[in-house]
Short mmCIF file of C-alpha atoms in Angstrom, two decimals:
data_model
loop_
_atom_site.label_atom_id
_atom_site.label_comp_id
_atom_site.label_asym_id
_atom_site.label_seq_id
_atom_site.Cartn_x
_atom_site.Cartn_y
_atom_site.Cartn_z
CA MET A 1 -29.42 -23.23 3.08
CA GLU A 2 -26.60 -20.87 2.23
CA LYS A 3 -24.75 -21.53 -1.15
CA ALA A 4 -22.45 -19.68 -3.57
CA GLU A 5 -21.03 -21.03 -6.79
CA VAL A 6 -17.45 -20.05 -5.71
CA ILE A 7 -16.34 -19.42 -2.13
CA VAL A 8 -13.03 -17.56 -1.61
CA VAL A 9 -11.11 -18.22 1.57
CA GLY A 10 -8.94 -15.52 2.57
CA GLY A 11 -9.17 -11.86 2.97
CA GLY A 12 -6.15 -10.37 1.97
CA ALA A 13 -5.28 -8.76 -1.31
CA THR A 14 -5.57 -11.71 -3.46
CA GLY A 15 -8.58 -13.03 -1.98
CA VAL A 16 -10.53 -9.49 -2.40
CA GLY A 17 -9.10 -9.41 -5.91
CA ILE A 18 -10.49 -12.82 -6.76
CA LEU A 19 -13.85 -11.87 -5.32
CA ARG A 20 -13.95 -8.57 -7.33
CA ASP A 21 -13.06 -10.23 -10.69
CA LEU A 22 -15.65 -13.13 -10.20
CA SER A 23 -18.29 -10.72 -9.15
CA MET A 24 -17.50 -8.46 -12.29
CA ARG A 25 -18.11 -11.44 -14.48
CA GLY A 26 -21.30 -12.45 -13.12
CA VAL A 27 -20.13 -15.48 -11.06
CA ASN A 28 -22.15 -15.95 -7.79
CA ALA A 29 -19.10 -15.28 -5.31
CA LEU A 30 -18.88 -15.22 -1.43
CA LEU A 31 -15.43 -14.47 0.41
CA ILE A 32 -14.88 -15.60 4.02
CA GLU A 33 -12.03 -14.43 6.41
CA LYS A 34 -11.29 -15.55 9.79
CA ARG A 35 -10.66 -11.95 11.21
CA ASP A 36 -10.80 -8.63 9.58
CA LEU A 37 -9.95 -8.06 6.03
CA ALA A 38 -6.09 -7.25 5.34
CA ASN A 39 -5.12 -8.39 8.65
CA GLY A 40 -2.18 -10.63 7.59
CA ALA A 41 0.51 -9.93 5.08
CA SER A 42 -1.47 -7.49 2.97
CA SER A 43 -1.03 -4.84 5.75
CA ARG A 44 2.10 -5.84 7.21
CA PHE A 45 4.55 -4.86 4.73
CA HIS A 46 6.27 -1.53 3.95
CA GLY A 47 3.39 -0.53 1.64
CA LEU A 48 5.60 -0.34 -1.51
CA LEU A 49 4.09 -0.35 -4.87
CA HIS A 50 7.02 -2.10 -6.64
CA CYS A 51 8.13 -0.72 -10.12
CA GLY A 52 9.92 -4.30 -10.18
CA GLY A 53 13.67 -2.88 -9.72
CA ARG A 54 14.16 -4.87 -6.62
CA TYR A 55 13.85 -8.13 -9.04
CA ALA A 56 15.35 -6.79 -12.30
CA VAL A 57 18.53 -9.02 -11.83
CA LYS A 58 17.32 -12.21 -10.44
CA ASP A 59 13.43 -12.54 -11.53
CA GLN A 60 12.92 -10.93 -14.84
CA GLU A 61 9.29 -12.27 -14.78
CA ALA A 62 8.43 -10.96 -11.27
CA ALA A 63 9.93 -7.65 -12.51
CA LYS A 64 7.82 -7.36 -15.63
CA GLU A 65 4.78 -8.29 -13.58
CA CYS A 66 5.58 -5.46 -11.05
CA ILE A 67 5.97 -2.61 -13.51
CA VAL A 68 2.79 -3.38 -15.69
CA GLU A 69 0.73 -3.99 -12.36
CA ASN A 70 2.12 -0.70 -10.79
CA MET A 71 0.75 1.35 -13.79
CA ILE A 72 -2.51 -0.24 -13.50
CA LEU A 73 -3.08 0.18 -9.69
CA ARG A 74 -2.21 3.84 -10.02
CA LYS A 75 -5.13 4.01 -12.49
CA ILE A 76 -7.70 1.93 -10.81
CA GLY A 77 -6.90 2.88 -7.18
CA LYS A 78 -6.00 6.42 -7.20
CA SER A 79 -7.05 7.26 -3.76
CA CYS A 80 -4.89 4.12 -2.41
CA VAL A 81 -1.70 5.15 -3.97
CA GLU A 82 0.72 7.84 -3.34
CA PRO A 83 2.96 8.30 -6.72
CA ILE A 84 5.87 9.63 -4.86
CA GLY A 85 8.50 7.87 -7.21
CA GLY A 86 11.68 6.09 -6.06
CA MET A 87 15.34 6.09 -6.04
CA PHE A 88 17.95 3.34 -6.06
CA VAL A 89 21.24 4.28 -4.31
CA ARG A 90 24.31 2.36 -4.39
CA LEU A 91 26.61 3.07 -1.44
CA LYS A 92 30.50 2.73 -1.24
CA GLU A 93 30.30 -1.02 0.17
CA ASP A 94 27.85 -2.18 -2.26
CA ASP A 95 29.01 -4.05 -5.38
CA PRO A 96 29.74 -2.04 -8.50
CA ASP A 97 29.23 -5.02 -10.90
CA TYR A 98 25.62 -5.60 -9.49
CA GLU A 99 24.87 -1.84 -10.53
CA GLU A 100 25.64 -2.78 -14.00
CA GLN A 101 23.53 -5.98 -14.00
CA TRP A 102 20.64 -4.05 -12.58
CA VAL A 103 20.82 -1.47 -15.25
CA LYS A 104 20.60 -4.07 -17.70
CA GLY A 105 17.90 -5.88 -15.90
CA CYS A 106 15.64 -2.68 -15.74
CA ALA A 107 16.08 -2.05 -19.47
CA LYS A 108 15.01 -5.80 -20.20
CA SER A 109 11.99 -5.47 -17.89
CA ASN A 110 10.81 -2.30 -19.29
CA ILE A 111 11.34 -0.49 -16.10
CA GLU A 112 12.43 3.28 -16.54
CA ALA A 113 15.58 3.72 -14.49
CA THR A 114 17.15 7.18 -14.93
CA PRO A 115 20.62 7.83 -13.88
CA ILE A 116 20.96 10.99 -12.07
CA THR A 117 24.13 12.98 -10.50
CA LEU A 118 24.81 12.71 -6.91
CA GLU A 119 24.14 16.46 -6.58
CA GLU A 120 20.72 16.01 -8.02
CA ALA A 121 19.98 12.96 -5.58
CA PHE A 122 21.12 15.10 -2.45
CA ALA A 123 18.80 17.74 -3.62
CA LYS A 124 15.99 15.38 -3.90
CA VAL A 125 16.63 13.37 -0.78
CA PRO A 126 18.66 15.99 1.47
CA ARG A 127 19.28 13.55 4.28
CA LEU A 128 21.00 10.93 2.01
CA SER A 129 24.38 10.11 3.22
CA ARG A 130 26.80 12.24 1.50
CA ASN A 131 29.57 10.05 2.93
CA ASN A 132 28.35 6.68 1.42
CA ALA A 133 26.35 7.40 -1.67
CA VAL A 134 28.19 6.78 -4.79
CA SER A 135 25.40 6.44 -7.61
CA ALA A 136 21.63 6.95 -7.77
CA TYR A 137 18.74 6.24 -10.28
CA LEU A 138 15.20 7.39 -10.31
CA VAL A 139 12.35 4.60 -10.90
CA PRO A 140 8.67 4.91 -10.59
CA ASP A 141 7.94 3.25 -7.39
CA ALA A 142 5.03 4.48 -5.28
CA ALA A 143 3.45 4.03 -1.86
CA ILE A 144 0.08 2.02 -1.59
CA ASP A 145 -2.35 1.81 1.41
CA GLY A 146 -3.27 -1.85 1.84
CA PHE A 147 -6.20 -1.52 4.19
CA ARG A 148 -7.75 0.85 1.68
CA MET A 149 -7.03 -1.01 -1.24
CA ALA A 150 -8.64 -4.24 0.28
CA TRP A 151 -11.90 -2.56 1.18
CA GLN A 152 -12.08 -0.65 -1.96
CA ASN A 153 -12.04 -3.82 -3.82
CA ILE A 154 -14.88 -5.34 -1.55
CA ASP A 155 -16.95 -1.96 -2.21
CA SER A 156 -16.46 -2.72 -6.04
CA ALA A 157 -17.51 -6.50 -5.76
CA LYS A 158 -20.59 -5.62 -3.72
CA ARG A 159 -21.68 -3.30 -6.55
CA TYR A 160 -21.82 -6.49 -8.87
CA GLY A 161 -23.47 -8.81 -6.10
CA GLY A 162 -20.20 -10.14 -4.32
CA ARG A 163 -20.74 -11.01 -0.87
CA PHE A 164 -18.25 -11.44 2.08
CA LYS A 165 -18.08 -12.47 5.69
CA THR A 166 -15.42 -11.41 8.22
CA TYR A 167 -14.76 -13.40 11.43
CA THR A 168 -15.74 -16.65 9.69
CA GLU A 169 -13.27 -19.30 9.95
CA LEU A 170 -13.13 -22.31 7.76
CA ILE A 171 -12.88 -25.38 10.08
CA LYS A 172 -13.83 -28.36 7.49
CA VAL A 173 -14.09 -28.92 3.83
CA HIS A 174 -16.95 -31.25 2.66
CA GLN A 175 -16.36 -33.37 -0.22
CA LYS A 176 -18.01 -36.40 -1.75
CA ASN A 177 -16.72 -38.71 -4.53
CA GLY A 178 -13.53 -36.73 -4.91
CA GLU A 179 -15.38 -33.45 -5.49
CA VAL A 180 -15.89 -30.50 -3.06
CA GLU A 181 -19.59 -30.03 -1.71
CA GLY A 182 -18.98 -27.23 0.45
CA ILE A 183 -17.60 -25.97 3.95
CA ARG A 184 -18.26 -25.71 7.57
CA VAL A 185 -17.44 -22.48 9.06
CA ARG A 186 -17.50 -21.09 12.52
CA ASN A 187 -18.29 -17.75 13.42
CA TYR A 188 -15.54 -16.06 15.68
CA ILE A 189 -17.87 -13.56 17.46
CA ASN A 190 -20.45 -16.14 18.64
CA GLY A 191 -19.00 -19.63 18.14
CA GLU A 192 -21.83 -20.57 15.94
CA GLU A 193 -20.93 -23.50 13.25
CA TYR A 194 -22.92 -23.78 10.10
CA ASP A 195 -22.27 -25.23 6.54
CA ILE A 196 -22.13 -23.23 3.02
CA PHE A 197 -22.54 -25.08 0.02
CA CYS A 198 -20.51 -24.54 -3.17
CA ASN A 199 -19.11 -25.87 -6.46
CA ILE A 200 -15.47 -24.35 -6.24
CA LEU A 201 -13.42 -23.51 -3.20
CA ILE A 202 -10.58 -21.16 -3.68
CA ASN A 203 -7.54 -21.26 -1.16
CA ALA A 204 -6.26 -17.59 -1.06
CA THR A 205 -5.03 -17.53 2.46
CA GLY A 206 -1.50 -16.75 1.87
CA GLY A 207 0.93 -18.19 4.76
CA TRP A 208 -2.00 -20.18 5.99
CA ALA A 209 -2.41 -21.96 2.55
CA GLY A 210 -0.85 -25.09 3.83
CA LYS A 211 -2.88 -25.24 6.84
CA VAL A 212 -6.30 -24.71 4.75
CA ALA A 213 -5.12 -27.36 2.11
CA SER A 214 -4.69 -29.80 5.09
CA LEU A 215 -8.35 -29.46 5.98
CA ALA A 216 -9.07 -31.13 2.66
CA GLY A 217 -6.40 -33.62 3.10
CA LEU A 218 -4.23 -31.83 0.70
CA SER A 219 -0.50 -30.55 0.84
CA VAL A 220 0.93 -27.09 -0.49
CA GLY A 221 4.38 -26.21 -0.27
CA VAL A 222 4.10 -22.43 1.50
CA GLN A 223 6.97 -21.20 3.88
CA PRO A 224 5.99 -18.38 6.01
CA ASP A 225 8.74 -15.86 5.95
CA LYS A 226 8.51 -13.12 8.56
CA GLY A 227 9.64 -9.53 7.87
CA THR A 228 9.99 -6.89 10.51
CA LEU A 229 9.63 -3.23 9.93
CA ILE A 230 9.99 -0.03 11.54
CA ALA A 231 7.78 3.21 11.34
CA PHE A 232 9.26 6.56 12.14
CA ASN A 233 7.40 9.49 12.90
CA GLN A 234 8.88 11.61 10.25
CA ARG A 235 8.88 11.78 6.43
CA ILE A 236 12.77 11.19 6.16
CA ALA A 237 12.62 11.39 2.36
CA ASP A 238 9.98 12.43 -0.39
CA CYS A 239 10.47 9.37 -2.47
CA VAL A 240 11.09 5.67 -1.82
CA VAL A 241 14.71 5.14 -1.28
CA ASN A 242 16.17 1.66 -2.23
CA ARG A 243 19.78 0.34 -1.66
CA LEU A 244 21.23 -0.81 -5.00
CA HIS A 245 22.47 -4.05 -4.02
CA LYS A 246 21.29 -7.78 -3.74
CA SER A 247 18.00 -7.96 -1.77
CA SER A 248 18.91 -7.82 1.90
CA ASP A 249 17.73 -6.53 5.32
CA GLY A 250 17.10 -2.81 6.01
CA ASP A 251 17.51 -1.75 2.43
CA ILE A 252 14.37 0.21 1.67
CA PHE A 253 12.65 3.39 2.96
CA VAL A 254 9.26 4.08 2.11
CA PRO A 255 7.29 7.32 2.99
CA HIS A 256 3.68 7.22 4.02
CA GLY A 257 1.84 10.24 4.66
CA SER A 258 3.63 11.94 7.48
CA ILE A 259 5.58 8.73 8.35
CA THR A 260 8.46 6.40 6.98
CA ILE A 261 8.70 2.63 6.95
CA LEU A 262 12.02 1.04 7.31
CA GLY A 263 12.24 -2.63 6.04
CA THR A 264 12.63 -5.34 5.87
CA SER A 265 14.09 -8.50 7.33
CA SER A 266 13.74 -12.00 6.10
CA MET A 267 13.24 -15.02 8.78
CA SER A 268 11.53 -18.38 7.90
CA VAL A 269 8.89 -19.09 10.72
CA PRO A 270 6.78 -22.17 11.13
CA ASN A 271 3.68 -20.17 12.00
CA PRO A 272 2.29 -17.23 9.94
CA GLU A 273 0.70 -15.94 13.22
CA ASP A 274 4.41 -15.19 14.50
CA THR A 275 4.30 -11.33 14.14
CA ALA A 276 6.34 -10.33 17.31
CA THR A 277 9.47 -8.20 16.84
CA SER A 278 12.54 -8.06 19.17
CA ARG A 279 14.73 -5.39 20.13
CA ALA A 280 17.55 -7.39 18.30
CA GLU A 281 15.59 -6.93 15.08
CA VAL A 282 15.13 -3.35 15.44
CA GLU A 283 18.90 -2.95 16.22
CA ASN A 284 19.98 -4.81 13.11
CA LEU A 285 17.56 -2.65 11.05
CA LEU A 286 18.68 0.51 12.44
CA LYS A 287 22.33 -0.41 12.08
CA ILE A 288 21.98 -1.21 8.34
CA GLY A 289 19.46 1.71 7.57
CA GLU A 290 21.80 4.31 9.12
CA ARG A 291 24.20 3.49 6.30
CA THR A 292 21.82 5.32 4.03
CA PHE A 293 20.60 7.97 6.50
CA GLU A 294 23.30 8.59 8.99
CA ASN A 295 21.24 10.35 11.37
CA LEU A 296 18.57 7.73 11.44
CA ARG A 297 18.81 7.19 15.32
CA SER A 298 17.65 10.99 15.98
CA TYR A 299 14.25 10.21 14.33
CA ARG A 300 11.50 9.44 16.65
CA ILE A 301 10.34 5.85 16.19
CA LEU A 302 6.52 5.23 16.42
CA ARG A 303 6.39 1.47 16.64
CA THR A 304 7.44 -1.78 14.90
CA PHE A 305 5.47 -4.41 13.20
CA ALA A 306 5.95 -7.68 11.14
CA GLY A 307 4.19 -9.92 8.69
CA SER A 308 4.73 -13.17 6.84
CA ARG A 309 5.43 -13.32 3.16
CA PRO A 310 3.69 -16.56 1.77
CA LEU A 311 6.58 -18.11 -0.29
CA TYR A 312 5.66 -20.67 -2.59
CA ILE A 313 8.18 -23.51 -2.23
CA PRO A 314 7.88 -26.17 -4.71
CA PRO A 315 9.50 -29.67 -4.49
CA GLY A 316 13.28 -28.92 -4.11
CA GLY A 317 12.90 -25.18 -4.31
CA ALA A 318 14.78 -22.70 -2.38
CA SER A 319 13.39 -20.78 0.58
CA GLY A 320 13.93 -17.44 2.17
CA ARG A 321 15.31 -14.43 0.05
CA GLY A 322 16.29 -17.47 -2.49
CA ALA A 323 12.76 -18.18 -3.01
CA SER A 324 11.03 -16.86 -6.05
CA ARG A 325 8.61 -13.78 -5.66
CA GLY A 326 6.42 -15.17 -8.31
CA PHE A 327 2.78 -17.03 -7.66
CA ALA A 328 1.42 -20.32 -8.42
CA VAL A 329 -2.09 -21.38 -8.99
CA ILE A 330 -2.68 -24.99 -8.02
CA ASP A 331 -5.63 -26.99 -9.42
CA HIS A 332 -6.14 -29.82 -6.89
CA GLU A 333 -8.19 -31.77 -9.23
CA ASN A 334 -4.76 -33.13 -10.07
CA ASP A 335 -4.48 -34.29 -6.55
CA GLY A 336 -7.67 -36.01 -6.58
CA LEU A 337 -10.13 -33.28 -5.32
CA LYS A 338 -12.30 -31.51 -7.88
CA GLY A 339 -13.52 -28.18 -7.33
CA MET A 340 -10.71 -26.83 -5.22
CA MET A 341 -7.87 -24.57 -6.05
CA THR A 342 -5.17 -22.88 -4.29
CA ILE A 343 -3.23 -19.60 -5.27
CA VAL A 344 0.04 -18.98 -3.27
CA GLY A 345 3.09 -16.93 -3.44
CA GLY A 346 3.36 -13.39 -5.45
CA LYS A 347 3.35 -10.05 -4.08
CA PHE A 348 0.67 -7.02 -3.10
CA THR A 349 1.84 -5.38 -6.21
CA THR A 350 0.75 -8.07 -8.36
CA TYR A 351 -2.57 -9.21 -6.43
CA ARG A 352 -4.73 -7.90 -9.30
CA LEU A 353 -2.94 -9.99 -11.88
CA MET A 354 -3.02 -13.22 -9.55
CA ALA A 355 -6.68 -12.69 -9.11
CA GLU A 356 -7.13 -12.48 -12.88
CA LYS A 357 -5.05 -15.70 -13.71
CA ILE A 358 -7.08 -17.88 -11.37
CA THR A 359 -10.42 -16.37 -12.26
CA ASP A 360 -9.78 -17.23 -15.80
CA LYS A 361 -9.21 -20.70 -14.95
CA ILE A 362 -12.64 -20.68 -12.74
CA CYS A 363 -14.44 -19.00 -15.49
CA GLU A 364 -13.32 -21.91 -17.82
CA LYS A 365 -14.55 -24.43 -15.59
CA LEU A 366 -17.88 -22.78 -15.35
CA ASN A 367 -17.92 -21.88 -18.83
CA VAL A 368 -18.40 -18.24 -18.18
CA LYS A 369 -17.15 -16.17 -21.25
CA GLU A 370 -17.15 -12.82 -19.59
CA PRO A 371 -13.67 -11.16 -19.98
CA CYS A 372 -11.64 -9.59 -17.05
CA ARG A 373 -12.25 -5.99 -16.71
CA THR A 374 -10.47 -5.23 -13.39
CA ALA A 375 -7.52 -3.29 -15.02
CA GLU A 376 -9.73 -0.89 -16.73
CA GLU A 377 -12.49 0.16 -14.10
CA PRO A 378 -11.67 2.12 -11.06
CA LEU A 379 -12.36 0.36 -7.70
CA VAL A 380 -14.39 3.15 -6.35
CA PRO A 381 -16.02 6.39 -7.91
CA GLU A 382 -13.76 9.52 -6.92
CA VAL A 383 -14.97 12.47 -4.80
CA SER A 384 -15.26 15.29 -7.01
CA GLU A 385 -13.14 18.49 -6.36
CA SER A 386 -16.33 20.54 -6.04
CA GLU A 387 -17.73 18.05 -3.33
CA LYS A 388 -14.54 18.30 -1.44
CA GLU A 389 -14.56 22.15 -1.59
CA LYS A 390 -18.15 22.37 -0.44
CA ALA A 391 -17.61 19.79 2.22
CA GLY A 392 -14.22 21.54 3.57
CA LYS A 393 -16.31 24.17 5.30
CA PHE A 394 -17.27 21.45 7.94
CA PHE A 395 -14.16 19.06 7.79
CA PRO A 396 -11.15 19.92 10.17
CA SER A 397 -8.18 21.60 8.64
CA PHE A 398 -6.35 19.16 6.08
CA GLY A 399 -8.95 16.68 6.93
CA THR A 400 -11.20 16.85 3.62
CA ASN A 401 -8.80 14.94 1.28
CA LEU A 402 -7.81 12.41 3.91
CA ALA A 403 -11.30 11.64 4.48
CA ALA A 404 -12.41 11.73 0.93
CA ALA A 405 -9.57 9.12 0.20
CA ARG A 406 -10.39 6.89 3.05
CA LEU A 407 -14.00 6.98 2.51
CA GLY A 408 -14.69 6.72 -1.12
CA ALA A 409 -17.52 9.02 -2.55
CA GLU A 410 -20.41 7.51 -1.19
CA ARG A 411 -19.65 7.36 2.44
CA PHE A 412 -17.88 10.82 1.88
CA SER A 413 -21.16 12.17 0.96
CA ARG A 414 -22.91 10.84 3.96
CA VAL A 415 -20.36 11.94 6.39
CA ALA A 416 -20.12 15.40 4.82
CA GLU A 417 -23.90 15.73 5.27
CA GLU A 418 -23.71 14.59 8.96
CA LEU A 419 -21.08 17.21 9.60
CA LYS A 420 -23.00 19.84 7.94
CA LYS A 421 -26.32 19.57 9.95
CA ASN A 422 -24.69 18.30 13.34
CA GLN A 423 -21.83 20.45 14.81
CA LYS A 424 -20.95 17.81 17.55
CA SER A 425 -20.20 15.23 14.82
CA ARG A 426 -17.44 17.49 13.84
CA GLU A 427 -15.36 16.71 16.93
CA LEU A 428 -12.11 15.03 16.44
CA VAL A 429 -11.85 11.41 17.85
CA CYS A 430 -8.20 11.56 16.59
CA GLU A 431 -6.22 14.37 16.10
CA CYS A 432 -3.39 12.73 14.58
CA GLU A 433 -5.29 11.52 11.49
CA ASN A 434 -8.02 14.25 11.64
CA VAL A 435 -10.85 11.56 11.97
CA THR A 436 -14.19 13.09 12.82
CA LEU A 437 -16.87 11.71 15.12
CA ALA A 438 -19.15 11.23 12.06
CA GLU A 439 -16.59 9.29 10.31
CA VAL A 440 -16.06 6.98 13.13
CA GLU A 441 -19.71 6.40 13.56
CA GLU A 442 -20.14 5.90 9.74
CA ILE A 443 -17.74 2.83 9.98
CA ALA A 444 -18.70 1.52 13.39
CA LYS A 445 -22.34 1.18 12.27
CA GLU A 446 -21.32 -1.13 9.29
CA ASP A 447 -22.08 -4.78 9.67
CA SER A 448 -18.56 -5.66 9.26
CA CYS A 449 -17.37 -3.69 11.98
CA TYR A 450 -17.17 -5.99 15.31
CA ILE A 451 -14.44 -4.45 17.38
CA VAL A 452 -12.63 -1.10 17.72
CA ASN A 453 -9.63 -2.31 15.77
CA ASP A 454 -11.86 -2.68 12.87
CA ILE A 455 -12.52 1.01 12.89
CA ARG A 456 -8.83 1.60 13.22
CA ARG A 457 -7.92 -0.36 10.16
CA ARG A 458 -10.30 1.66 8.01
CA THR A 459 -10.08 5.17 9.52
CA ARG A 460 -6.44 5.07 10.87
CA ILE A 461 -7.26 6.04 14.27
CA GLY A 462 -4.47 5.27 16.71
CA MET A 463 -1.90 5.00 13.86
CA GLY A 464 -0.43 8.49 14.21
CA THR A 465 1.78 10.12 16.50
CA CYS A 466 0.15 9.44 19.86
CA GLN A 467 -0.47 5.80 18.97
CA GLY A 468 -3.80 5.57 20.71
CA THR A 469 -3.23 7.73 23.82
CA PHE A 470 -6.23 10.10 23.30
CA CYS A 471 -8.39 8.33 20.90
CA ALA A 472 -8.48 4.73 22.53
CA PHE A 473 -11.21 5.68 25.08
CA ARG A 474 -13.12 8.02 22.59
CA SER A 475 -13.24 5.40 19.95
CA ALA A 476 -14.36 2.80 22.45
CA ASN A 477 -17.18 5.08 23.64
CA VAL A 478 -18.32 5.66 20.05
CA PHE A 479 -18.34 2.02 19.34
CA ALA A 480 -20.28 1.17 22.37
CA ALA A 481 -22.96 3.83 21.31
CA CYS A 482 -23.02 2.19 17.76
CA GLY A 483 -22.24 -1.33 18.50
CA LYS A 484 -24.47 -4.18 17.22
CA ASN A 485 -23.14 -6.86 19.70
CA ASP A 486 -22.27 -7.55 23.32
CA MET A 487 -18.61 -7.14 22.81
CA ALA A 488 -19.13 -3.38 22.11
CA LYS A 489 -20.96 -3.02 25.58
CA ASP A 490 -17.69 -4.13 27.17
CA THR A 491 -15.73 -0.66 26.77
CA LEU A 492 -13.04 -1.56 29.19
CA SER A 493 -12.10 -4.59 27.29
CA GLN A 494 -12.36 -2.79 23.84
CA MET A 495 -10.19 -0.01 25.11
CA LYS A 496 -7.54 -2.51 26.59
CA GLY A 497 -7.66 -4.37 23.51
CA PHE A 498 -6.88 -1.49 21.18
CA LEU A 499 -4.33 -0.35 23.26
CA GLN A 500 -2.54 -3.64 23.58
CA GLY A 501 -2.36 -3.82 20.02
CA ARG A 502 -0.60 -0.44 19.79
CA TYR A 503 1.83 -1.54 22.78
CA LYS A 504 2.69 -4.88 20.84
CA GLY A 505 4.50 -2.59 18.25
CA ILE A 506 5.92 -0.03 20.76
CA ARG A 507 7.52 -2.64 23.15
CA PRO A 508 10.32 -3.31 21.07
CA VAL A 509 11.51 0.39 20.82
CA LEU A 510 10.92 1.36 24.38
CA PHE A 511 13.84 3.68 24.55
CA GLY A 512 14.27 7.57 24.40
CA ARG A 513 10.92 9.46 23.40
CA ALA A 514 8.99 6.38 22.86
CA LEU A 515 9.78 5.22 26.47
CA ARG A 516 8.75 8.66 28.07
CA GLU A 517 5.47 8.85 25.87
CA THR A 518 4.53 5.42 26.80
CA GLU A 519 5.00 6.19 30.54
CA MET A 520 2.73 9.18 29.95
CA LEU A 521 0.23 6.67 28.42
CA ARG A 522 0.47 4.41 31.27
CA GLY A 523 -0.11 7.11 33.86
CA LEU A 524 -3.03 8.38 32.09
CA TYR A 525 -4.84 5.28 31.81
CA GLU A 526 -3.77 3.66 35.01
CA LEU A 527 -3.88 6.69 37.17
CA THR A 528 -6.90 8.72 35.65
CA PHE A 529 -8.87 6.17 34.41
CA ASN A 530 -7.95 3.42 36.79
CA VAL A 531 -8.26 0.69 33.92
CA ASN A 532 -6.85 -1.93 36.30
CA GLY A 533 -9.46 -0.95 38.73
CA GLY A 534 -11.83 -3.85 37.94
CA ASN A 535 -15.28 -2.54 37.17
CA LYS A 536 -14.02 0.86 36.63
CA ALA A 537 -13.86 1.85 32.89
#
């Protein structure tokens, strides 16, 4: 009979943060996620580690939380964070009165906003519109990798006894005499259903929080708010660039590695699973974005993607951009069900703080006195410079640091040893992201890897320039060789699923170079590999 003192439902940033915090305090905790980790809003955002400047006018509390957590995550998650800094730029059409309010708001929120001259702004961001920019400020924004942060939280939790199950969906909450007894779950891979018993159940499912609460006969006010983003194949700027005006569509550019993400829109949707994007949404973002970067349409677009913000809507509260970006911890004992709690709202930047607040409440119920240490201890041990220097002899050019950041010290050591002794393992599965065969095999062999897309989220195969054109068939082949289930043997379905996931984001931008390159991909797979040829893979 499987048991845990606390079960956390939801494998996004907040859920994995709660698992880590509970485990570090010695609580027997288990996390379940219906698909792979960070498959929802925690990876479908612009990847900004907020300094809080965006909220400095309308939401002082959120702004203060962001700047504090920004500094903490830089310290504990160094390999997840790119400390590139940020710039707020007011354009001609933006309200000068708002700029004055923003400067005062930043000062009150302890956000360092340093005014710079336009010439200094153009020197730092040469492509910035000289026709539209009128003022600029530097702020401590950064970029953050949502996938990497989630998995490193899991790795940290595991060191303290934390457990997790992916592809495990909650289908029923067992309760007796007004108390939670456990849950019933379904294995997504084989359809098996079974029970897990617990004393406390935590609903950390973001946009799905209302649906999960309903399984226990409860109600939670959460409004999924879809945001669409565009990924460009260039680093348009070397720092985050924000429009200095009231929050609106298309007002932020976030560099990530060699790409730039433009976002975002805001659209209330009934279903958090709705992550489709349209050509109209793309055109709207481009039209707004080219006010900041006039030559925006000349850059190659890789793809679009979308995610749903889990906005908490209390009774009588506002929705959309009017809703607070703060978070709420709900103890359902007040609703008649002891042992169940929900955490909803907030932002990726504040996930660790959210986890700390709800874990404090859980530990109070369990009479656990251990304090929170998640702000002090690094998520994973760093790979030393000496180890990277030794391993650099076997990794591809520019691939050593990338692999060290993706893998962490323990996995990096194993991959480096494999590259050293086996020359074939040095072959590149993904040239765009410098991912070796050894790295793909390392991830494919893990118990939490069920489909090829699981490898993608942890190694970035298929997320670079070619969008899977050359690594889809290679990774499907490697997965089949390493796979642990019947799904791995169906290489054709694995390859098609991988490519369809890429095509979903490419379809709204099928014009110009994206259209030509997609035709090349289609010709390669349909004509050369005959992927529509029934049994031929």
